[in-house]
């Protein structure tokens, strides 16, 4: 799995996303931090004449600043697995003298290596910028350490999970789409279930503490959310001073760890049994198609029910008939769409 | 060297390979022929370890290639798609193959590029289709593999390059005692270079014989009778009508040749003469079809 040839092969496949990861992290972390420091310095040196007290020290950072990086992480996984399936390149990779397990693990190590390096280097540079610029008058770099503790395991989990999706998806496009859907699945599915229950008059009110714990759990299970929701706000102006710092509890770090372990274990197992004859199709394995179809039809039905349920009633008295009619339309549409898509082959370069 | 044991493979509910058995020895060039969609490429992809068989094993020097792919250090597969390495430059590919194959011969590789006049400082995507096919073959032979699997290798090559590359394959096999398994559309190539002819029909191996044996067990004749072809002759199991123009029949006799010719003569033909026979005639007679092969 550490074979130089496999590393070279992965480098070739994944290089656009790897470059994207390094460049986006650089732009949205150190470059942006340095820009903020320069702005603050300019403002300090040139206070507003009519209101010099307006010179105040504030700093703001959210995980959503690096949302492009998260897309690129999913893209990297899709380039490493899905692009090969779409371009016939699996014929080369699988004919080489390597075990499939080694091929899959080499892809995982390659991705994790670049993601971790990119984050570590750029966040360390950010810490230096905070320490050695005017930003040090506002904050210290501890919040970046906290961010690092969250962003690294969750990014690795996102990558591992997307790579795992690549072992069941048959093409680049299906891997990207399914990764996106399943990464947001926990919170999305919960909303659909909550809406279903509400339409049937079942209340899901709980006490504040339970709601908080449950919310944290669902947010952490939805891997991109803890990164995007990370917020650090500090304002040291005399009139309006505050510090706001929101992130998930550290115990939730067990979730990305579990995602990563399960994705790697099941991904390796499935990749070793991959059905390359189905490359280019929506799914690689024929056995799971029935279950997959059931899941997609159910989700579409619930979504259409949620969106269209209000048509026949108003906010206070929602119409159950409207809900089921919309759900039926959604389910039937999804079924016929999927029937077409599941046999569609997307392959190029023959 | 290569033993394909009872391989079966079902894809999307249809059985593409049905208990296929092949044995190939070192120093052999084997031509795999069959009509479109009979499972030639699937068989080669199973042998190369790209596809898993539902049943059976592929053994290379008594090692199962699916269980222990490391044995593929001595096997290379050249697919019919020439696009797989298009994003690489020649130098990058040399580095990659040198890292993959322990015995990859860089000097030999460059000498072959010179011999076949392929540019060295370009991306593969700038090559023509024929150049890409040639390049993949050169790459494959430079790994010093003992078994080389070629899927439609001469597609897109011009006649001169094709002749040179076929000559090159024959040289390599005779010098290094390697084994080459070729699936091709061009029967004249198989006829020129192959020692063994493997005919595949509907996922099953129809026959595995040497080219000489294949030819000696068939006879192509042209025959004219006063009226139409006598029923006695038409009903013979080993006689196939290749062509009929009026009362002139072109027939292919498979096995039991002398006795069959005797029967034909006993029906007093106006004309009975042997015709020169090509592999294509055997192909059409054995595997069915009209005027062309696949």
Coordinates of C-alpha atoms in Angstrom, one line a residue:
Chain A
X1 CA 0.0 0.0 0.0
X2 CA 3.0 2.3 0.3
X3 CA 4.2 1.2 -3.1
X4 CA 5.8 4.1 -5.0
X5 CA 4.1 3.2 -8.2
X6 CA 0.7 3.4 -6.6
X7 CA 1.5 6.7 -5.2
X8 CA 2.6 7.9 -8.6
X9 CA -0.6 6.6 -10.1
X10 CA -2.7 8.3 -7.5
X11 CA -0.8 11.5 -8.0
X12 CA -1.7 11.5 -11.6
X13 CA -5.3 10.7 -11.0
X14 CA -5.8 13.1 -8.1
X15 CA -3.5 16.0 -8.9
X16 CA -6.2 18.5 -10.0
X17 CA -8.0 18.1 -6.6
X18 CA -4.7 18.0 -4.6
X19 CA -3.6 21.3 -6.2
X20 CA -7.1 22.7 -5.5
X21 CA -6.9 21.7 -1.9
X22 CA -3.5 23.3 -1.3
X23 CA -4.5 26.5 -3.2
X24 CA -7.9 26.9 -1.6
X25 CA -6.6 26.3 1.9
X26 CA -3.8 28.8 1.3
X27 CA -6.2 31.4 -0.1
X28 CA -8.9 31.0 2.6
X29 CA -6.6 30.6 5.5
X30 CA -3.1 32.3 5.6
X31 CA -3.8 34.6 2.7
X32 CA -7.1 35.7 4.1
X33 CA -5.7 36.0 7.7
X34 CA -2.8 38.1 6.4
X35 CA -5.3 40.3 4.5
X36 CA -7.4 40.7 7.7
X37 CA -4.3 41.7 9.6
X38 CA -3.3 44.3 7.0
X39 CA -6.8 45.7 7.0
X40 CA -6.8 46.0 10.7
X41 CA -3.4 47.7 10.6
X42 CA -4.6 50.2 8.0
X43 CA -7.6 51.0 10.0
X44 CA -5.5 51.5 13.1
X45 CA -3.1 53.8 11.3
X46 CA -5.9 55.7 9.6
X47 CA -8.7 56.0 12.1
X48 CA -11.9 57.8 11.0
X49 CA -11.3 61.5 11.6
X50 CA -14.8 62.3 12.8
X51 CA -15.0 59.2 15.0
X52 CA -11.6 57.9 16.0
X53 CA -13.2 55.7 18.6
X54 CA -14.5 53.7 15.8
X55 CA -11.2 52.1 15.5
X56 CA -11.8 48.9 17.2
X57 CA -10.3 45.5 17.2
X58 CA -12.5 42.7 16.0
X59 CA -11.9 39.4 14.4
X60 CA -14.2 36.9 12.9
X61 CA -13.6 33.4 11.6
X62 CA -16.0 30.6 10.6
X63 CA -15.4 27.1 9.3
X64 CA -17.6 27.9 6.3
X65 CA -14.7 30.0 5.0
X66 CA -13.1 26.8 3.8
X67 CA -16.3 25.2 2.3
X68 CA -14.6 25.0 -1.1
X69 CA -11.9 22.8 0.5
X70 CA -14.7 20.4 1.6
X71 CA -16.0 20.1 -2.0
X72 CA -12.4 19.5 -3.2
X73 CA -12.0 16.7 -0.6
X74 CA -15.1 14.9 -2.1
X75 CA -13.7 15.7 -5.5
X76 CA -10.4 14.1 -4.6
X77 CA -12.1 10.9 -3.6
X78 CA -14.1 10.9 -6.8
X79 CA -11.0 11.4 -9.0
X80 CA -9.2 8.6 -7.2
X81 CA -12.0 6.0 -7.7
X82 CA -14.8 7.3 -9.9
X83 CA -12.7 8.8 -12.6
X84 CA -11.0 5.5 -13.2
X85 CA -14.3 3.7 -13.5
X86 CA -15.6 6.4 -16.0
X87 CA -12.5 6.4 -18.2
X88 CA -11.7 2.6 -18.5
X89 CA -8.5 3.3 -16.5
X90 CA -9.5 0.5 -14.1
X91 CA -8.3 -1.9 -16.8
X92 CA -4.8 -0.6 -16.2
X93 CA -4.9 -0.3 -12.5
X94 CA -6.5 -3.7 -11.9
X95 CA -4.2 -5.5 -14.3
X96 CA -1.1 -4.4 -12.3
X97 CA 0.6 -6.7 -9.9
X98 CA -1.0 -5.3 -6.8
X99 CA -3.7 -6.6 -4.5
X100 CA -7.0 -4.6 -4.7
X101 CA -6.7 -4.0 -0.9
X102 CA -3.3 -2.3 -1.5
X103 CA -4.7 -0.2 -4.4
X104 CA -7.6 1.0 -2.2
X105 CA -5.5 1.7 0.9
X106 CA -2.9 3.5 -1.2
X107 CA -5.7 5.8 -2.4
X108 CA -6.8 6.4 1.2
X109 CA -3.3 7.1 2.5
X110 CA -2.7 9.4 -0.5
X111 CA -5.8 11.5 0.2
X112 CA -5.4 11.5 4.0
X113 CA -1.7 12.5 3.6
X114 CA -2.5 15.5 1.4
X115 CA -5.6 16.6 3.4
X116 CA -3.7 16.5 6.7
X117 CA -0.6 18.1 5.3
X118 CA -2.6 20.9 3.7
X119 CA -4.6 21.7 6.8
X120 CA -1.6 21.4 9.2
X121 CA 0.7 23.6 7.2
X122 CA -1.9 26.3 6.4
X123 CA -3.2 26.4 10.0
X124 CA 0.3 26.6 11.4
X125 CA 1.0 29.5 9.1
X126 CA -2.2 31.1 10.3
X127 CA -1.1 30.7 13.9
X128 CA 2.2 32.4 13.0
X129 CA 0.3 35.2 11.3
X130 CA -1.9 35.6 14.4
X131 CA 1.1 35.6 16.7
X132 CA 3.3 38.0 14.7
X133 CA 0.8 40.5 13.3
X134 CA -1.6 43.0 14.8
X135 CA -4.1 40.1 15.1
X136 CA -2.2 39.2 18.3
X137 CA -3.7 42.4 19.9
X138 CA -7.2 40.9 19.4
X139 CA -6.8 37.2 20.0
X140 CA -4.4 34.3 20.5
X141 CA -4.0 31.4 18.2
X142 CA -5.7 28.9 20.5
X143 CA -9.0 29.0 18.6
X144 CA -7.0 27.8 15.5
X145 CA -5.8 24.8 17.5
X146 CA -9.4 24.1 18.4
X147 CA -10.4 24.4 14.8
X148 CA -7.6 22.0 13.8
X149 CA -8.8 19.5 16.3
X150 CA -12.2 19.5 14.5
X151 CA -11.3 20.1 10.9
X152 CA -8.7 17.4 10.5
X153 CA -10.6 14.4 11.8
X154 CA -13.9 15.5 10.1
X155 CA -12.1 16.2 6.8
X156 CA -10.5 12.8 6.9
X157 CA -13.9 11.2 7.7
X158 CA -15.5 13.1 4.8
X159 CA -12.7 11.9 2.4
X160 CA -12.9 8.3 3.8
X161 CA -16.7 8.2 3.5
X162 CA -16.6 9.6 -0.1
X163 CA -13.9 7.0 -1.0
X164 CA -16.2 4.3 0.5
X165 CA -19.1 5.6 -1.7
X166 CA -16.7 5.2 -4.6
X167 CA -16.6 1.5 -4.0
X168 CA -20.3 1.2 -4.6
X169 CA -20.8 4.0 -7.1
X170 CA -20.0 3.1 -10.7
X171 CA -18.9 6.4 -12.1
X172 CA -17.4 9.8 -11.3
X173 CA -20.8 11.5 -11.4
X174 CA -22.6 8.9 -9.3
X175 CA -19.8 9.0 -6.7
X176 CA -20.0 12.8 -6.5
X177 CA -23.8 12.8 -6.2
X178 CA -24.1 9.9 -3.8
X179 CA -21.3 11.3 -1.6
X180 CA -23.1 14.7 -1.4
X181 CA -26.4 13.0 -0.6
X182 CA -25.1 10.6 2.0
X183 CA -22.9 13.1 3.7
X184 CA -26.0 15.2 4.4
X185 CA -28.2 12.2 5.0
X186 CA -28.4 12.2 8.8
X187 CA -29.8 15.7 9.1
X188 CA -31.7 15.5 5.9
X189 CA -33.4 12.2 6.8
X190 CA -34.2 13.5 10.3
X191 CA -35.9 16.5 8.9
X192 CA -38.0 14.3 6.6
X193 CA -39.0 12.0 9.4
X194 CA -39.8 15.0 11.7
X195 CA -42.0 16.4 9.0
X196 CA -43.7 13.0 8.5
X197 CA -44.4 12.8 12.3
X198 CA -45.7 16.4 12.4
X199 CA -48.1 15.7 9.6
X200 CA -49.4 12.7 11.6
X201 CA -49.8 14.8 14.8
X202 CA -46.9 13.3 16.7
X203 CA -44.9 15.9 18.6
X204 CA -41.2 15.4 19.0
X205 CA -40.7 18.0 21.8
X206 CA -38.1 17.2 24.4
X207 CA -36.5 19.0 27.2
X208 CA -33.7 21.5 26.3
X209 CA -30.8 19.3 27.4
X210 CA -32.0 16.3 25.4
X211 CA -32.6 18.5 22.4
X212 CA -29.0 20.0 22.7
X213 CA -27.4 16.6 23.0
X214 CA -29.5 15.1 20.2
X215 CA -28.7 18.2 18.0
X216 CA -25.0 17.9 18.6
X217 CA -25.1 14.2 17.8
X218 CA -27.0 14.7 14.5
X219 CA -24.8 17.6 13.6
X220 CA -21.7 15.5 14.2
X221 CA -23.2 12.6 12.3
X222 CA -23.6 15.0 9.3
X223 CA -19.9 15.3 8.8
X224 CA -19.6 18.7 7.0
X225 CA -21.7 20.5 9.7
X226 CA -19.2 20.6 12.6
X227 CA -16.6 22.2 10.3
X228 CA -19.0 24.7 8.7
X229 CA -20.7 25.6 12.0
X230 CA -17.4 26.4 13.8
X231 CA -17.5 30.1 14.7
X232 CA -15.0 32.3 16.4
X233 CA -16.0 36.0 16.9
X234 CA -14.2 38.5 19.0
X235 CA -14.9 42.2 19.4
X236 CA -12.7 44.2 21.8
X237 CA -14.2 47.6 21.0
X238 CA -14.9 49.6 24.2
X239 CA -18.7 49.9 23.6
X240 CA -19.6 46.6 22.3
X241 CA -17.2 44.0 23.5
X242 CA -17.9 40.3 23.2
X243 CA -16.4 36.9 22.4
X244 CA -18.3 34.2 20.7
X245 CA -16.9 30.7 20.2
X246 CA -19.1 27.8 19.1
X247 CA -18.0 24.4 18.3
X248 CA -19.1 20.8 19.1
X249 CA -18.0 19.0 22.2
X250 CA -14.8 17.0 21.9
X251 CA -16.5 13.7 22.7
X252 CA -18.2 14.0 19.3
X253 CA -14.7 13.5 17.7
X254 CA -15.5 9.8 18.2
X255 CA -18.0 10.1 15.3
X256 CA -15.5 11.0 12.6
X257 CA -13.2 8.3 14.0
X258 CA -16.0 5.8 13.7
X259 CA -16.9 7.0 10.2
X260 CA -13.2 6.7 9.1
X261 CA -12.7 3.2 10.5
X262 CA -16.0 1.8 9.1
X263 CA -15.4 3.5 5.7
X264 CA -11.9 2.1 5.4
X265 CA -12.9 -1.4 6.6
X266 CA -16.0 -1.7 4.4
X267 CA -14.4 0.2 1.5
X268 CA -11.5 -2.2 1.4
X269 CA -13.8 -5.2 1.6
X270 CA -16.0 -3.9 -1.2
X271 CA -13.2 -2.7 -3.4
X272 CA -11.6 -6.2 -3.2
X273 CA -14.9 -7.6 -4.5
X274 CA -15.6 -4.8 -7.0
X275 CA -17.5 -5.7 -10.2
X276 CA -15.6 -3.8 -12.8
X277 CA -18.0 -5.1 -15.5
X278 CA -20.5 -2.5 -14.1
X279 CA -18.1 0.4 -14.3
X280 CA -19.9 3.5 -15.7
X281 CA -23.2 2.5 -14.2
X282 CA -24.9 4.2 -11.2
X283 CA -24.0 1.3 -8.9
X284 CA -21.2 -1.3 -9.2
X285 CA -23.0 -4.1 -7.3
X286 CA -26.2 -5.6 -8.7
X287 CA -27.2 -7.1 -5.4
X288 CA -27.9 -3.8 -3.6
X289 CA -30.0 -2.2 -6.3
X290 CA -33.3 -3.2 -4.8
X291 CA -32.5 -1.8 -1.4
X292 CA -31.1 1.3 -3.0
X293 CA -34.2 1.8 -5.1
X294 CA -36.4 1.4 -2.1
X295 CA -34.3 4.0 -0.1
X296 CA -34.4 6.6 -2.9
X297 CA -38.1 6.2 -3.6
X298 CA -38.8 6.5 0.2
X299 CA -36.7 9.7 0.5
X300 CA -38.2 11.3 -2.6
X301 CA -41.7 10.5 -1.3
X302 CA -40.9 12.0 2.1
X303 CA -39.3 15.1 0.5
X304 CA -42.2 15.6 -1.9
X305 CA -44.6 15.1 1.0
X306 CA -42.8 17.6 3.1
X307 CA -42.7 20.2 0.3
X308 CA -46.1 19.7 -1.2
X309 CA -48.1 18.8 1.9
X310 CA -49.0 22.4 2.5
X311 CA -50.8 22.8 -0.8
X312 CA -54.1 21.5 0.4
X313 CA -54.1 23.1 3.8
X314 CA -52.6 26.0 5.7
X315 CA -49.9 26.4 8.3
X316 CA -52.1 25.5 11.2
X317 CA -54.1 22.7 9.7
X318 CA -52.0 20.8 7.3
X319 CA -53.5 18.4 4.9
X320 CA -52.7 14.7 5.2
X321 CA -54.2 14.1 1.7
X322 CA -51.9 16.7 0.2
X323 CA -49.0 15.1 2.0
X324 CA -49.7 11.6 0.6
X325 CA -50.6 12.8 -2.9
X326 CA -47.3 14.7 -3.1
X327 CA -45.4 11.8 -1.6
X328 CA -47.0 9.4 -4.2
X329 CA -46.0 11.7 -7.0
X330 CA -42.4 12.0 -5.7
X331 CA -42.1 8.2 -5.2
X332 CA -43.4 7.3 -8.6
X333 CA -41.2 10.0 -10.3
X334 CA -38.2 8.7 -8.4
X335 CA -39.0 5.1 -9.3
X336 CA -39.2 5.7 -13.0
X337 CA -36.2 8.1 -13.0
X338 CA -34.1 5.5 -11.2
X339 CA -35.2 2.7 -13.4
X340 CA -33.7 4.6 -16.3
X341 CA -30.6 5.8 -14.5
X342 CA -29.7 2.5 -13.0
X343 CA -29.0 0.9 -16.4
X344 CA -27.4 4.0 -17.9
X345 CA -23.7 3.6 -18.5
X346 CA -21.5 6.7 -18.4
X347 CA -18.1 5.8 -19.8
X348 CA -15.7 7.6 -22.0
X349 CA -12.4 7.1 -23.7
X350 CA -12.9 3.8 -25.5
Chain B
X1 CA 2.5 -21.5 -18.0
X2 CA -1.1 -20.3 -18.2
X3 CA -4.0 -22.5 -17.2
X4 CA -7.5 -21.2 -17.4
X5 CA -9.6 -23.7 -15.4
X6 CA -13.3 -23.9 -15.9
X7 CA -14.0 -20.2 -15.9
X8 CA -17.6 -19.0 -15.9
X9 CA -18.8 -15.5 -15.8
X10 CA -22.3 -14.1 -15.8
X11 CA -22.9 -10.4 -16.6
X12 CA -26.3 -8.8 -16.2
X13 CA -28.0 -12.1 -16.1
X14 CA -26.5 -13.5 -19.3
X15 CA -23.7 -16.1 -19.2
X16 CA -20.8 -14.5 -21.1
X17 CA -18.2 -17.3 -20.3
X18 CA -19.3 -20.9 -19.8
X19 CA -16.7 -23.2 -18.3
X20 CA -13.8 -22.0 -20.4
X21 CA -10.6 -24.1 -20.3
X22 CA -7.3 -23.0 -21.9
X23 CA -3.7 -24.1 -21.4
X24 CA -0.9 -22.2 -23.0
X25 CA 2.8 -23.2 -22.9
X26 CA 5.9 -20.9 -23.2
X27 CA 6.9 -19.9 -26.7
X28 CA 3.4 -19.9 -27.9
X29 CA 1.4 -17.3 -29.8
X30 CA -2.3 -18.1 -29.4
X31 CA -5.0 -16.4 -31.4
X32 CA -8.4 -16.0 -29.8
X33 CA -11.1 -15.6 -32.4
X34 CA -14.8 -15.4 -32.3
X35 CA -17.7 -13.3 -33.4
X36 CA -18.6 -10.0 -31.8
X37 CA -20.0 -10.3 -28.2
X38 CA -19.0 -13.9 -27.7
X39 CA -16.9 -13.0 -24.6
X40 CA -13.3 -12.6 -26.0
X41 CA -12.6 -9.3 -24.2
X42 CA -14.3 -10.6 -21.1
X43 CA -12.1 -13.7 -21.1
X44 CA -9.0 -11.6 -21.5
X45 CA -10.1 -9.2 -18.7
X46 CA -10.7 -12.2 -16.4
X47 CA -7.2 -13.6 -17.3
X48 CA -5.7 -10.2 -16.6
X49 CA -7.4 -10.0 -13.2
X50 CA -9.6 -7.1 -14.0
X51 CA -12.8 -9.1 -13.7
X52 CA -13.5 -11.8 -11.1
X53 CA -14.7 -15.1 -12.4
X54 CA -17.9 -16.5 -10.9
X55 CA -16.4 -19.9 -11.0
X56 CA -13.0 -21.4 -11.9
X57 CA -9.4 -20.2 -11.6
X58 CA -6.7 -18.5 -13.7
X59 CA -3.4 -20.1 -12.9
X60 CA -0.1 -18.6 -14.0
X61 CA 2.8 -20.9 -13.2
X62 CA 0.4 -22.7 -10.8
X63 CA -0.4 -19.5 -8.9
X64 CA -4.0 -18.1 -8.9
X65 CA -3.7 -14.6 -10.3
X66 CA -6.8 -13.4 -8.4
X67 CA -5.5 -14.7 -5.1
X68 CA -2.0 -13.6 -5.6
X69 CA -1.8 -10.7 -8.0
X70 CA 1.9 -10.2 -7.4
X71 CA 2.4 -13.0 -9.9
X72 CA 1.3 -10.4 -12.5
X73 CA 4.8 -9.0 -12.4
X74 CA 5.3 -11.4 -15.4
X75 CA 1.9 -10.7 -17.1
X76 CA 0.9 -7.6 -19.0
X77 CA -2.4 -6.7 -20.5
X78 CA -2.8 -4.3 -23.4
X79 CA -6.5 -3.3 -23.6
X80 CA -8.3 -2.4 -26.8
X81 CA -8.8 1.1 -25.4
X82 CA -5.8 3.3 -26.2
X83 CA -7.0 6.1 -23.9
X84 CA -5.9 4.8 -20.5
X85 CA -2.5 6.5 -20.4
X86 CA -3.3 9.6 -22.5
X87 CA -2.6 12.1 -19.7
X88 CA 0.9 10.8 -19.3
X89 CA 4.1 11.9 -21.1
X90 CA 6.5 9.3 -22.3
X91 CA 8.9 10.0 -19.4
X92 CA 6.2 9.8 -16.8
X93 CA 5.1 6.4 -18.1
X94 CA 8.7 5.1 -18.1
X95 CA 9.0 6.2 -14.5
X96 CA 5.6 4.6 -13.6
X97 CA 6.4 1.3 -15.3
X98 CA 9.9 1.2 -13.9
X99 CA 8.4 1.5 -10.5
X100 CA 5.7 -1.2 -11.1
X101 CA 7.7 -3.9 -13.0
X102 CA 10.9 -5.1 -11.5
X103 CA 12.3 -6.2 -14.9
X104 CA 11.2 -3.2 -16.9
X105 CA 14.0 -2.5 -19.4
X106 CA 14.2 1.3 -19.9
X107 CA 17.0 1.0 -22.5
X108 CA 15.1 -1.6 -24.5
X109 CA 11.9 0.5 -24.3
X110 CA 13.7 3.6 -25.8
X111 CA 15.3 1.4 -28.5
X112 CA 11.9 0.2 -29.5
X113 CA 10.6 3.7 -29.6
X114 CA 13.4 4.5 -32.0
X115 CA 12.8 1.4 -34.0
X116 CA 9.2 2.2 -34.5
X117 CA 9.9 6.0 -34.9
X118 CA 7.6 7.1 -32.0
X119 CA 8.3 10.6 -30.6
X120 CA 9.8 10.5 -27.1
X121 CA 9.1 14.0 -25.8
X122 CA 5.4 14.2 -26.2
X123 CA 2.2 13.5 -24.2
X124 CA 0.6 10.3 -25.3
X125 CA -2.6 12.2 -26.1
X126 CA -0.8 13.9 -29.0
X127 CA -0.2 10.4 -30.6
X128 CA -2.5 9.1 -33.3
X129 CA -4.7 6.1 -32.4
X130 CA -2.3 3.7 -34.2
X131 CA 0.7 5.2 -32.4
X132 CA -1.0 4.8 -29.1
X133 CA -1.7 1.1 -29.8
X134 CA 1.9 0.6 -30.9
X135 CA 3.2 2.5 -27.8
X136 CA 1.1 0.3 -25.4
X137 CA 2.5 -2.8 -27.1
X138 CA 6.1 -1.6 -26.8
X139 CA 5.5 -0.7 -23.2
X140 CA 4.2 -4.2 -22.6
X141 CA 7.1 -6.0 -24.2
X142 CA 9.6 -3.8 -22.3
X143 CA 8.3 -5.2 -19.0
X144 CA 9.9 -8.5 -20.0
X145 CA 6.7 -10.3 -19.1
X146 CA 6.3 -14.0 -19.7
X147 CA 2.7 -13.7 -20.7
X148 CA 1.4 -10.8 -22.8
X149 CA -2.3 -10.4 -23.4
X150 CA -3.3 -8.3 -26.4
X151 CA -6.9 -7.3 -27.0
X152 CA -7.3 -6.2 -30.6
X153 CA -3.7 -5.0 -30.8
X154 CA -3.5 -4.0 -34.5
X155 CA -6.6 -1.8 -34.6
X156 CA -5.7 1.5 -36.2
X157 CA -2.2 0.5 -37.3
X158 CA -1.3 1.1 -40.9
X159 CA -0.2 -1.9 -42.9
X160 CA 3.5 -1.2 -42.7
X161 CA 3.6 -0.7 -39.0
X162 CA 1.3 -3.7 -38.6
X163 CA 3.6 -5.9 -40.5
X164 CA 6.6 -4.6 -38.5
X165 CA 4.9 -5.1 -35.2
X166 CA 3.7 -8.7 -36.1
X167 CA 7.3 -9.5 -37.1
X168 CA 8.5 -8.0 -33.8
X169 CA 6.1 -10.2 -31.8
X170 CA 7.3 -13.3 -33.6
X171 CA 10.9 -12.3 -32.8
X172 CA 10.2 -11.7 -29.2
X173 CA 8.4 -15.0 -28.7
X174 CA 11.2 -17.0 -30.4
X175 CA 14.0 -15.2 -28.5
X176 CA 12.5 -15.1 -25.0
X177 CA 10.1 -18.1 -25.1
X178 CA 7.3 -15.9 -23.8
X179 CA 3.6 -16.5 -24.5
X180 CA 1.3 -14.1 -26.3
X181 CA -2.4 -14.4 -26.3
X182 CA -4.0 -12.2 -28.9
X183 CA -7.7 -11.5 -29.6
X184 CA -8.1 -10.0 -33.0
X185 CA -10.5 -9.1 -35.8
X186 CA -7.9 -9.9 -38.4
X187 CA -7.7 -13.6 -39.1
X188 CA -4.9 -13.2 -41.6
X189 CA -2.7 -12.0 -38.7
X190 CA -3.5 -15.1 -36.7
X191 CA -2.8 -17.2 -39.7
X192 CA 0.6 -15.6 -40.2
X193 CA 1.9 -15.7 -36.7
X194 CA -0.2 -17.9 -34.3
X195 CA 0.7 -21.4 -33.3
X196 CA -2.5 -22.1 -31.6
X197 CA -6.0 -21.1 -32.6
X198 CA -8.7 -20.8 -29.9
X199 CA -12.2 -20.4 -31.3
X200 CA -14.8 -19.1 -28.9
X201 CA -18.5 -19.3 -29.5
X202 CA -21.3 -18.1 -27.2
X203 CA -18.9 -18.1 -24.2
X204 CA -17.6 -21.6 -24.8
X205 CA -14.4 -22.7 -26.3
X206 CA -15.4 -24.3 -29.6
X207 CA -11.9 -25.6 -30.4
X208 CA -8.2 -25.2 -29.4
X209 CA -5.9 -26.5 -32.1
X210 CA -2.7 -25.6 -33.9
X211 CA -3.2 -23.7 -37.1
X212 CA -1.8 -26.7 -39.1
X213 CA -4.2 -29.1 -37.4
X214 CA -7.1 -26.7 -38.0
X215 CA -6.3 -26.5 -41.7
X216 CA -5.7 -30.2 -42.2
X217 CA -9.0 -31.1 -40.6
X218 CA -10.9 -28.9 -43.1
X219 CA -11.2 -29.0 -46.9
X220 CA -12.8 -26.3 -49.1
X221 CA -14.3 -27.6 -52.3
X222 CA -16.3 -26.2 -55.2
X223 CA -18.8 -28.6 -56.6
X224 CA -21.4 -28.6 -59.4
X225 CA -24.1 -31.3 -59.9
X226 CA -26.5 -31.7 -62.8
X227 CA -29.3 -30.5 -60.6
X228 CA -29.0 -29.1 -57.1
X229 CA -26.8 -30.4 -54.3
X230 CA -27.8 -34.0 -53.6
X231 CA -29.8 -34.4 -50.4
X232 CA -27.3 -37.1 -49.3
X233 CA -24.5 -34.6 -49.4
X234 CA -26.5 -31.7 -48.0
X235 CA -27.5 -33.8 -44.9
X236 CA -24.0 -34.7 -44.0
X237 CA -23.1 -33.3 -40.6
X238 CA -19.5 -32.4 -41.5
X239 CA -20.4 -30.5 -44.6
X240 CA -21.2 -26.7 -44.5
X241 CA -22.4 -24.7 -47.4
X242 CA -20.3 -21.6 -47.5
X243 CA -21.8 -20.2 -50.7
X244 CA -24.2 -21.1 -53.5
X245 CA -24.5 -19.4 -56.9
X246 CA -27.0 -21.3 -59.1
X247 CA -25.8 -24.9 -59.1
X248 CA -22.3 -24.0 -58.0
X249 CA -21.7 -24.8 -54.4
X250 CA -18.8 -23.9 -52.2
X251 CA -18.6 -26.4 -49.4
X252 CA -16.5 -26.8 -46.3
X253 CA -15.8 -30.3 -45.1
X254 CA -14.8 -30.7 -41.5
X255 CA -13.1 -34.0 -40.7
X256 CA -13.5 -37.4 -42.4
X257 CA -12.4 -35.7 -45.6
X258 CA -11.5 -38.6 -47.8
X259 CA -14.7 -40.5 -47.1
X260 CA -16.8 -37.4 -47.7
X261 CA -15.0 -36.6 -51.0
X262 CA -15.7 -40.2 -52.1
X263 CA -19.4 -39.8 -51.3
X264 CA -19.4 -36.6 -53.4
X265 CA -17.7 -38.3 -56.3
X266 CA -20.2 -41.1 -56.2
X267 CA -23.0 -38.7 -56.9
X268 CA -21.4 -37.9 -60.3
X269 CA -20.6 -34.2 -60.0
X270 CA -20.1 -32.2 -63.2
X271 CA -17.2 -30.4 -61.3
X272 CA -15.5 -31.2 -58.0
X273 CA -12.3 -29.2 -57.2
X274 CA -10.4 -28.2 -54.1
X275 CA -10.1 -24.5 -53.4
X276 CA -7.3 -22.8 -51.5
X277 CA -8.5 -22.3 -47.9
X278 CA -8.0 -19.5 -45.5
X279 CA -8.5 -19.3 -41.8
X280 CA -11.5 -17.1 -42.5
X281 CA -13.2 -20.0 -44.3
X282 CA -12.7 -22.2 -41.2
X283 CA -14.0 -19.3 -39.0
X284 CA -17.1 -18.9 -41.0
X285 CA -17.7 -22.6 -41.2
X286 CA -17.1 -23.2 -37.5
X287 CA -18.5 -20.1 -35.9
X288 CA -21.1 -19.1 -38.4
X289 CA -21.6 -15.8 -40.0
X290 CA -21.7 -14.2 -43.4
X291 CA -18.7 -12.7 -45.1
X292 CA -16.7 -11.1 -42.4
X293 CA -15.2 -12.1 -39.1
X294 CA -14.9 -10.4 -35.8

